[in-house]
XYZ file of C-alpha atoms in Angstrom:
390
model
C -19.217 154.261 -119.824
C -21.724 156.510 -118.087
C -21.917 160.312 -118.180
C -23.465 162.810 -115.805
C -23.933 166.565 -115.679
C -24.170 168.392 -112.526
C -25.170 171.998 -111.764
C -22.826 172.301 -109.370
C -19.473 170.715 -107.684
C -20.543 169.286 -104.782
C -23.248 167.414 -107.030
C -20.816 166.055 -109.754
C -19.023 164.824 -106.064
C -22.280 163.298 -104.942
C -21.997 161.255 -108.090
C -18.642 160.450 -107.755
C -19.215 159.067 -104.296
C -22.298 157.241 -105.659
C -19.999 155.426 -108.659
C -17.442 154.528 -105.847
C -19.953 152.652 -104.250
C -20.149 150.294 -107.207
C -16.345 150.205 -107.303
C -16.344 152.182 -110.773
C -13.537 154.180 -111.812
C -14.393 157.968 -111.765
C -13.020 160.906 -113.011
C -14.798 164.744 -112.843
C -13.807 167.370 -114.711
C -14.450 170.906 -114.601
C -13.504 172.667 -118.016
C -13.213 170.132 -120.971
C -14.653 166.807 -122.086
C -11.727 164.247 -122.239
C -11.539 161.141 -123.443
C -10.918 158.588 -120.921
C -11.168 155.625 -119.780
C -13.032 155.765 -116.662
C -16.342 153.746 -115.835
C -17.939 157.266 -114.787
C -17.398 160.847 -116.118
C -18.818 164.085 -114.700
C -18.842 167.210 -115.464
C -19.204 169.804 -113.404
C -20.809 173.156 -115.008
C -21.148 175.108 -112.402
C -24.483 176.438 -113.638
C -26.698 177.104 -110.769
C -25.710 180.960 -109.535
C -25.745 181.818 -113.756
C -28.304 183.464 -115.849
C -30.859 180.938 -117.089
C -30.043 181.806 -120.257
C -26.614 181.710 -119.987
C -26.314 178.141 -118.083
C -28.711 176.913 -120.738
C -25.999 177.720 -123.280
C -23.220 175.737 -121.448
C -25.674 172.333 -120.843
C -25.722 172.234 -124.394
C -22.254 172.528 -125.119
C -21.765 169.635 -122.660
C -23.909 167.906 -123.679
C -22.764 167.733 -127.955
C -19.169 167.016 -126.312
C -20.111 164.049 -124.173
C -22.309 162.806 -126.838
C -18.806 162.243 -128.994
C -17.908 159.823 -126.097
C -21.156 157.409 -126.971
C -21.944 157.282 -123.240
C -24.554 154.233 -121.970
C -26.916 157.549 -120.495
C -26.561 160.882 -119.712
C -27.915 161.626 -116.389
C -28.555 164.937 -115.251
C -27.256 165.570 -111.862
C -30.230 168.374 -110.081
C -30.503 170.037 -106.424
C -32.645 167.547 -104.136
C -34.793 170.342 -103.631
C -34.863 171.935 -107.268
C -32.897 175.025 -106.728
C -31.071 176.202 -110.071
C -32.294 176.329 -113.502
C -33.739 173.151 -113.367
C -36.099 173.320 -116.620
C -33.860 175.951 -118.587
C -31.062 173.324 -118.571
C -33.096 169.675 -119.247
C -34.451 171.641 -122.397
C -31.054 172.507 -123.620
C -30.108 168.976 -122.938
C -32.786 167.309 -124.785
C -32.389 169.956 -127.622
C -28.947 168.874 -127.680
C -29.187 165.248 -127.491
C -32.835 165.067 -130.107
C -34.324 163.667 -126.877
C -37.964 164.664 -126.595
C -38.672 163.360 -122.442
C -36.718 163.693 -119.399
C -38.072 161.996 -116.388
C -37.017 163.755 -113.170
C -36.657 162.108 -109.751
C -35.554 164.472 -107.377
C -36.899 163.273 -104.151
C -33.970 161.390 -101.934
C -35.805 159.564 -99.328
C -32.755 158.563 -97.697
C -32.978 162.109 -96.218
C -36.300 161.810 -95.766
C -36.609 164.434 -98.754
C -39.811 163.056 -100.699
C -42.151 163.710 -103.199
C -45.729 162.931 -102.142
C -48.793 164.674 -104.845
C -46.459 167.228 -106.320
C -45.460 168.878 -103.135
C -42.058 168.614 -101.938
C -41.175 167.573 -97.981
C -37.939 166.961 -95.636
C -38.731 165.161 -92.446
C -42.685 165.606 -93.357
C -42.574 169.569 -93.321
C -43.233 171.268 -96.265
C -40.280 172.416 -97.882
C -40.956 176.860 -97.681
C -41.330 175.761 -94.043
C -37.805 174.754 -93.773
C -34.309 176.339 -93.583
C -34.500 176.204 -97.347
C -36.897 179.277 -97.355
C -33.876 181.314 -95.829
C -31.515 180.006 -99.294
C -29.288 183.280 -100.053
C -30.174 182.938 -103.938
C -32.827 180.635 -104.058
C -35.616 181.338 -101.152
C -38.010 178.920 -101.439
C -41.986 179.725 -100.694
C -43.724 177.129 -101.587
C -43.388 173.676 -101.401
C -45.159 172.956 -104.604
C -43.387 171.210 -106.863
C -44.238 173.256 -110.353
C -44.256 176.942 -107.835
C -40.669 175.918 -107.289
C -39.727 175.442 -110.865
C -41.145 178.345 -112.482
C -42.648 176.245 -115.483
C -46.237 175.417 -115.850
C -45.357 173.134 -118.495
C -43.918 170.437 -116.433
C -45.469 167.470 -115.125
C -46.006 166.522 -111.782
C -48.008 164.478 -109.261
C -46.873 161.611 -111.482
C -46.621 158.185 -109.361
C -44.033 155.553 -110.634
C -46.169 153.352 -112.773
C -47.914 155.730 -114.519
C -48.421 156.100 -117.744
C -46.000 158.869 -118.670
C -46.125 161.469 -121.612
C -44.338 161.341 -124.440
C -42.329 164.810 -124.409
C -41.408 167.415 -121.968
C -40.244 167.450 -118.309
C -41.831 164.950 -115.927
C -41.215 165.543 -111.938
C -42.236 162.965 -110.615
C -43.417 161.439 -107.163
C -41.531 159.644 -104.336
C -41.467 158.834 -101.129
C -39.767 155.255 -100.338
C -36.223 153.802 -102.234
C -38.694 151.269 -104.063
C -40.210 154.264 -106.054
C -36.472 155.520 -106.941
C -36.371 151.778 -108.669
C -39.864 151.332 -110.245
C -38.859 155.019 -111.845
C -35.571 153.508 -113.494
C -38.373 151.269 -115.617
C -39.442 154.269 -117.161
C -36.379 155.247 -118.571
C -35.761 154.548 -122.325
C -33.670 155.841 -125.003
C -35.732 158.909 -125.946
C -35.246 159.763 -122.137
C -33.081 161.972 -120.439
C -32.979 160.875 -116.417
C -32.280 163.618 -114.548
C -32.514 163.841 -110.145
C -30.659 163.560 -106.867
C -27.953 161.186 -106.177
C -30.451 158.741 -105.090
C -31.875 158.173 -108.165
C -28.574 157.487 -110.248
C -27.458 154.907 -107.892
C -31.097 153.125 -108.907
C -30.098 153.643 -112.465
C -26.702 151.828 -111.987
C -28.455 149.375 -109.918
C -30.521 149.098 -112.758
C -28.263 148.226 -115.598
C -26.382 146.063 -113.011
C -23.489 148.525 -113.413
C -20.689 147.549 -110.850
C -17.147 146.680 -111.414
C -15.406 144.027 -109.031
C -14.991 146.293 -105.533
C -11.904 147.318 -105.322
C -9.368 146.701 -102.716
C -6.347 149.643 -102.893
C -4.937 152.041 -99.862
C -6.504 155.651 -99.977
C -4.002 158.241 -99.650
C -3.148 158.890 -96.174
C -4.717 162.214 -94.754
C -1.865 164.870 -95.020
C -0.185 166.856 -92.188
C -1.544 170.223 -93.560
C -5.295 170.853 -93.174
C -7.478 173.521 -94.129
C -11.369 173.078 -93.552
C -13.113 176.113 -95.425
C -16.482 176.871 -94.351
C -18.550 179.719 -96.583
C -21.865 178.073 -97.231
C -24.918 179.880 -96.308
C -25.774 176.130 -93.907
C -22.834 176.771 -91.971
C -23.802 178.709 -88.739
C -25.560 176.281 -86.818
C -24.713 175.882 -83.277
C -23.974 171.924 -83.968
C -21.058 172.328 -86.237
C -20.191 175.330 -84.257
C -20.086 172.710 -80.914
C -18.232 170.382 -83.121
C -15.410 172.991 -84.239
C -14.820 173.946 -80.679
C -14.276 170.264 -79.515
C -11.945 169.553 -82.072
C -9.406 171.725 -81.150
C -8.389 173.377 -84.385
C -7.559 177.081 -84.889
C -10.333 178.934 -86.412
C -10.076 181.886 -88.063
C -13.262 183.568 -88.843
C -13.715 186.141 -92.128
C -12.499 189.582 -90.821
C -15.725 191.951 -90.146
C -14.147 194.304 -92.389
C -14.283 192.340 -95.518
C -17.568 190.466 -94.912
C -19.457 194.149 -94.018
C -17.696 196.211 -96.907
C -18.630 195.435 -100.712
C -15.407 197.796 -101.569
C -13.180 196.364 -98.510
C -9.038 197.109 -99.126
C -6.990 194.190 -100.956
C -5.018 194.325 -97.986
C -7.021 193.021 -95.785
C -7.250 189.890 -97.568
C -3.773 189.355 -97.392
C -3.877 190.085 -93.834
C -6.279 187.082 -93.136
C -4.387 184.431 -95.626
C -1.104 185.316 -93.347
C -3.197 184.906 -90.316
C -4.232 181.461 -91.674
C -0.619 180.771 -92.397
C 0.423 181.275 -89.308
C -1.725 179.013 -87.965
C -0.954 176.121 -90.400
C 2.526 176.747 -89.209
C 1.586 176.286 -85.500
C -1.423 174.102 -85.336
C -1.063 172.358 -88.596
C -4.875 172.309 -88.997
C -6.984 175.439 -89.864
C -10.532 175.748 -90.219
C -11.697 179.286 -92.614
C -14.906 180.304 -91.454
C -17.570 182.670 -92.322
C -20.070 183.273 -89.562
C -21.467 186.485 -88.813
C -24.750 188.085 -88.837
C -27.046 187.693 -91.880
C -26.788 190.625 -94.204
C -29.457 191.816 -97.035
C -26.137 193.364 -99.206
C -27.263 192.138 -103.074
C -24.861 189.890 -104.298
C -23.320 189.215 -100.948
C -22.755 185.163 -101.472
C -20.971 186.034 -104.864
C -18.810 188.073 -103.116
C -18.009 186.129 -100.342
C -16.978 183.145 -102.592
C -14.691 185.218 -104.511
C -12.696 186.441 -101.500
C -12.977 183.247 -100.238
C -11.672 181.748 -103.761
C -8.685 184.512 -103.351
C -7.720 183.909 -99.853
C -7.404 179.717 -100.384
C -5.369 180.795 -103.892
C -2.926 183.161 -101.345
C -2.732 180.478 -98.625
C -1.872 178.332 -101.233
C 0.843 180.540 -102.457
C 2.637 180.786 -99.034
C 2.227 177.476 -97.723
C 1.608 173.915 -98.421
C -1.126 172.207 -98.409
C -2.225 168.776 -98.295
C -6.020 168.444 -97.713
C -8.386 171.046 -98.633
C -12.168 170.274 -97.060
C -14.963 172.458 -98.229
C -18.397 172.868 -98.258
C -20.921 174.162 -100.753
C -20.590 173.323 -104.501
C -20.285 177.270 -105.736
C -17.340 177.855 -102.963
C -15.808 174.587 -104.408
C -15.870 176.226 -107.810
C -14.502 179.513 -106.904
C -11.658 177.809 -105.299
C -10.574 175.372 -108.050
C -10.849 178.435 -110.226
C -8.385 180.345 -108.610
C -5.925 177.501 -107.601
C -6.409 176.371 -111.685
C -7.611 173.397 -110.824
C -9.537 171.316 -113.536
C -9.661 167.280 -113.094
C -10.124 165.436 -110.317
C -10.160 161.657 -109.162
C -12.775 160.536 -106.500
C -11.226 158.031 -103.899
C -13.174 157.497 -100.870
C -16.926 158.798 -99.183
C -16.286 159.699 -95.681
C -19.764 160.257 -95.459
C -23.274 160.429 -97.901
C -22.248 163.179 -100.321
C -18.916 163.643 -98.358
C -16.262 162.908 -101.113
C -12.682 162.792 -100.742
C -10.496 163.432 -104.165
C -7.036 163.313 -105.881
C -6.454 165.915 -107.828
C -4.157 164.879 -111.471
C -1.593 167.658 -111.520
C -1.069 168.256 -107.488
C 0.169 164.814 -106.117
C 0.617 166.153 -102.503
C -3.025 167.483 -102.444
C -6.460 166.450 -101.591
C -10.078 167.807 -101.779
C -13.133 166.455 -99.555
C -16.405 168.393 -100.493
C -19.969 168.045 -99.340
C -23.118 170.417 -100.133
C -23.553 172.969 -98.100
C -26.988 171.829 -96.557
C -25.479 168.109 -95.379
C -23.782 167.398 -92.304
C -20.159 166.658 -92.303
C -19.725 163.189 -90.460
C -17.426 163.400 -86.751
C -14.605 161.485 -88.960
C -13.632 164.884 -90.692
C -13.279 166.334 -86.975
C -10.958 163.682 -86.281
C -8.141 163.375 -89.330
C -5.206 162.282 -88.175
C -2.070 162.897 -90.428
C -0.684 159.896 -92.091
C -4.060 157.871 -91.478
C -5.348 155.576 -94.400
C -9.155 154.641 -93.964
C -10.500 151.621 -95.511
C -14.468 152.415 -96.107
C-alpha cells in the first residue's frame, strides 16, 4: 500500500486519477486515517489557505497516523508551482517520520511546467510573468525557485544525477519526463518524495506498481447536474465561450453578496432557490462567480464559504446527482458543509479531472479539477444515464 498527502483536494484527486491509471484501488479521505484495504490512500489536509504554523501541526498528525498503516512511501502531494507552505509542511513530515531528506520534484513537464537552473517556467515564460502572479493568496514575483519558497535553506539548481545532500529539502531540476524518472533513483528510505502528480506516477512506475487494469462500468452520469465554478482561474473568455455553447442555465453569484463582506443571509437563500429552480427546469446548472476583481482582504475565504453554504442549501431542497467543481479549497468548503468525508475515485475525464463516488451518498458524484487546468469539452457534454469507458 502507498500513502500520499496533499495540501489540497483537488491534489489528493490528481493522485487519485494518477493511481487509476495503474488500475489501483483508491480511496481519499478527508478527516481520519482508516484502515483499508485499498492499493492507494490519500489524505487530503486541506493545508494550503492555513497558517504555516498551523498546517505544519496537521502534516504531522497525518503523518504519525499513516505511519500505523506501514505504507511502501509516503509521498507528499505539492502545488506544481509551489504555492502553500511548501517547506513548513516537508519539515513536519520528516520530523514526524525521523526522515532527515525530502527530494522535491515539482516541475510537470507534461504542462510544459519545468524546472531549468532553479527558476521555474510554463510554456518557457517565467513563472511571475504568468497568470500565476495575479494568484488571490499566493501572488507570485519571481520565478526563482528558493524566492518562491521563502527558505534559503533549501536546495536547488540540483540536476537529476547529482550527488544529493544528505538532509534538508532538495528542489530539484526538470524539464523532460526522463528527468521525473532518473529523480525516482534518488529516492531511498531516509527520503521523503514530495512533487506534482507527475512525479508520483514515475514513482509507481518505478516500483512497477500496477494492478491488472480493470474492466468494470463507471456509474452512469446522473440526471441532476450542478457545475460550481469559484476559482480565482475561472473568468477566462474560453470557458466563458464554452458555457454559452453548452446550453446550461447559469446563474452567476448575486452582486450583492460578492460586493458586501456583511451581505443579508437572505440573499443566499435567494440564489440556492434560484439554482433550484433551474435544476427543476433545465436539469443542469452551472454556479458561477465572475465579476470584477476586488482588493476586499479575505475575499476568496469568503467567497468559498458562501459558496460552501449555497451547494449545502441546494442540497437541502433538491437532489443531486453529480456535483463538478473546480479549485481544491472550494472542494473543501463544500464537502465540509454537505459532511462529506471519504471518497472513491472512478474515472479521469481529463489530466487532473477526477470523477468520484462518494461512501455514504450512493446517488451522488463529485468530478474536481484545480482551478488553474482546463476542464476537457466531455464535461460540457454529460449526458444523463451515459457510462464512459476511459
Amino acid at each position: 500500500m502507498i500513502a500520499a498527502i496533499a495540501d489540497d483536494f483537488t491534489g489528493a484527486a490528481e493522485i487519485g486519477g494518477i493511481g487509476l491509471r495503474h488500475g489501483m484501488d483508491v480511496i481519499i479521505e478527508t478527516k481520519n486515517v482508516s484502515q483499508t484495504t485499498a492499493d492507494i490512500i490519500v489524505i487530503a489536509a486541506n493545508t494550503r489557505s492555513l497558517e504555516a504554523q498551523k498546517a505544519s501541526g496537521i502534516i504531522s498528525a497525518i503523518t504519525r497516523q499513516l505511519q500505523r498503516l506501514n505504507p511502501l512511501f509516503i509521498y507528499k502531494k505539492i502545488d506544481s508551482v509551489l504555492r502553500g507552505h511548501v517547506s513548513d509542511e516537508l519539515n513536519a513530515q520528516m520530523l514526524s517520520s525521523g526522515k532527515s531528506r525530502s527530494v522535491v520534484v515539482a516541475a510537470n513537464p507534461v504542462f510544459n511546467r519545468i524546472i531549468r537552473d532553479g527558476i521555474y517556467y510554463i510554456n518557457n515564460i517565467p513563472l511571475n510573468k504568468t497568470r500565476f502572479s495575479g494568484d488571490p493568496e499566493f501572488p507570485v514575483s519571481s520565478a526563482m525557485v528558493k524566492e518562491i519558497i521563502g527558505d534559503n535553506s533549501v536546495f536547488i539548481g540540483l540536476k537529476p544525477g547529482d550527488r544529493l545532500p544528505e538532509s534538508g529539502i532538495i528542489i530539484g531540476d526538470a524539464t523532460g519526463l526522463d528527468d521525473l524518472m532518473k529523480w525516482t533513483r534518488q529516492i531511498d528510505k531516509n527520503t521523503i518524495p514530495a512533487g506534482a502528480s507527475g512525479f508520483f506516477d514515475a514513482l509507481l512506475k518505478k516500483y512497477h506498481v500496477s494492478a491488472a487494469r480493470k474492466s468494470f462500468h463507471a456509474a452512469p452520469f446522473g440526471e441532476k447536474v450542478l457545475y460550481v465554478l469559484g476559482s480565482a482561474f475561472s473568468r477566462d473568455d474560453i470557458l466563458l465561450r464554452k458555457i454559452e455553447e453548452s446550453g446550461h442555465y447559469l446563474s452567476n453569484m448575486p452582486e450583492e453578496i460578492y460586493f458586501n463582506q456583511n451581505n443579508d443571509p437572505v440573499l443566499l437563500r435567494v440564489w440556492a432557490d434560484e439554482i433550484v429552480k433551474g435544476m427543476e427546469e433545465h436539469k443542469k446548472v452551472i454556479a458561477s462567480v465572475i465579476h470584477s476583481p476586488s482588493d476586499e482582504p479575505g475575499l476568496s475565504k469568503r467567497i468559498r464559504e458562501n459558496i460552501g453554504k449555497l451547494i449545502k442549501m441546494v442540497a437541502e431542497t433538491t437532489e443531486l446527482n453529480e456535483l463538478i467543481i473546480e479549485g481544491g479549497s472550494t472542494t473543501s468548503f463544500v464537502l465540509e458543509q454537505l459532511n462529506i468525508s471519504k471518497l472513491i475515485p472512478i474515472q479521469e475525464l481529463g489530466t487532473g479531472v477526477i470523477r468520484m463516488k462518494i461512501e455514504d451518498k450512493p446517488g451522488l458524484c463529485l468530478t474536481t479539477k484545480p482551478g488553474s487546468y482546463s476542464w476537457p469539452d466531455i464535461v460540457w457534454l454529460l449526458q444523463d444515464n451515459e457510462q464512459m469507458h476511459l
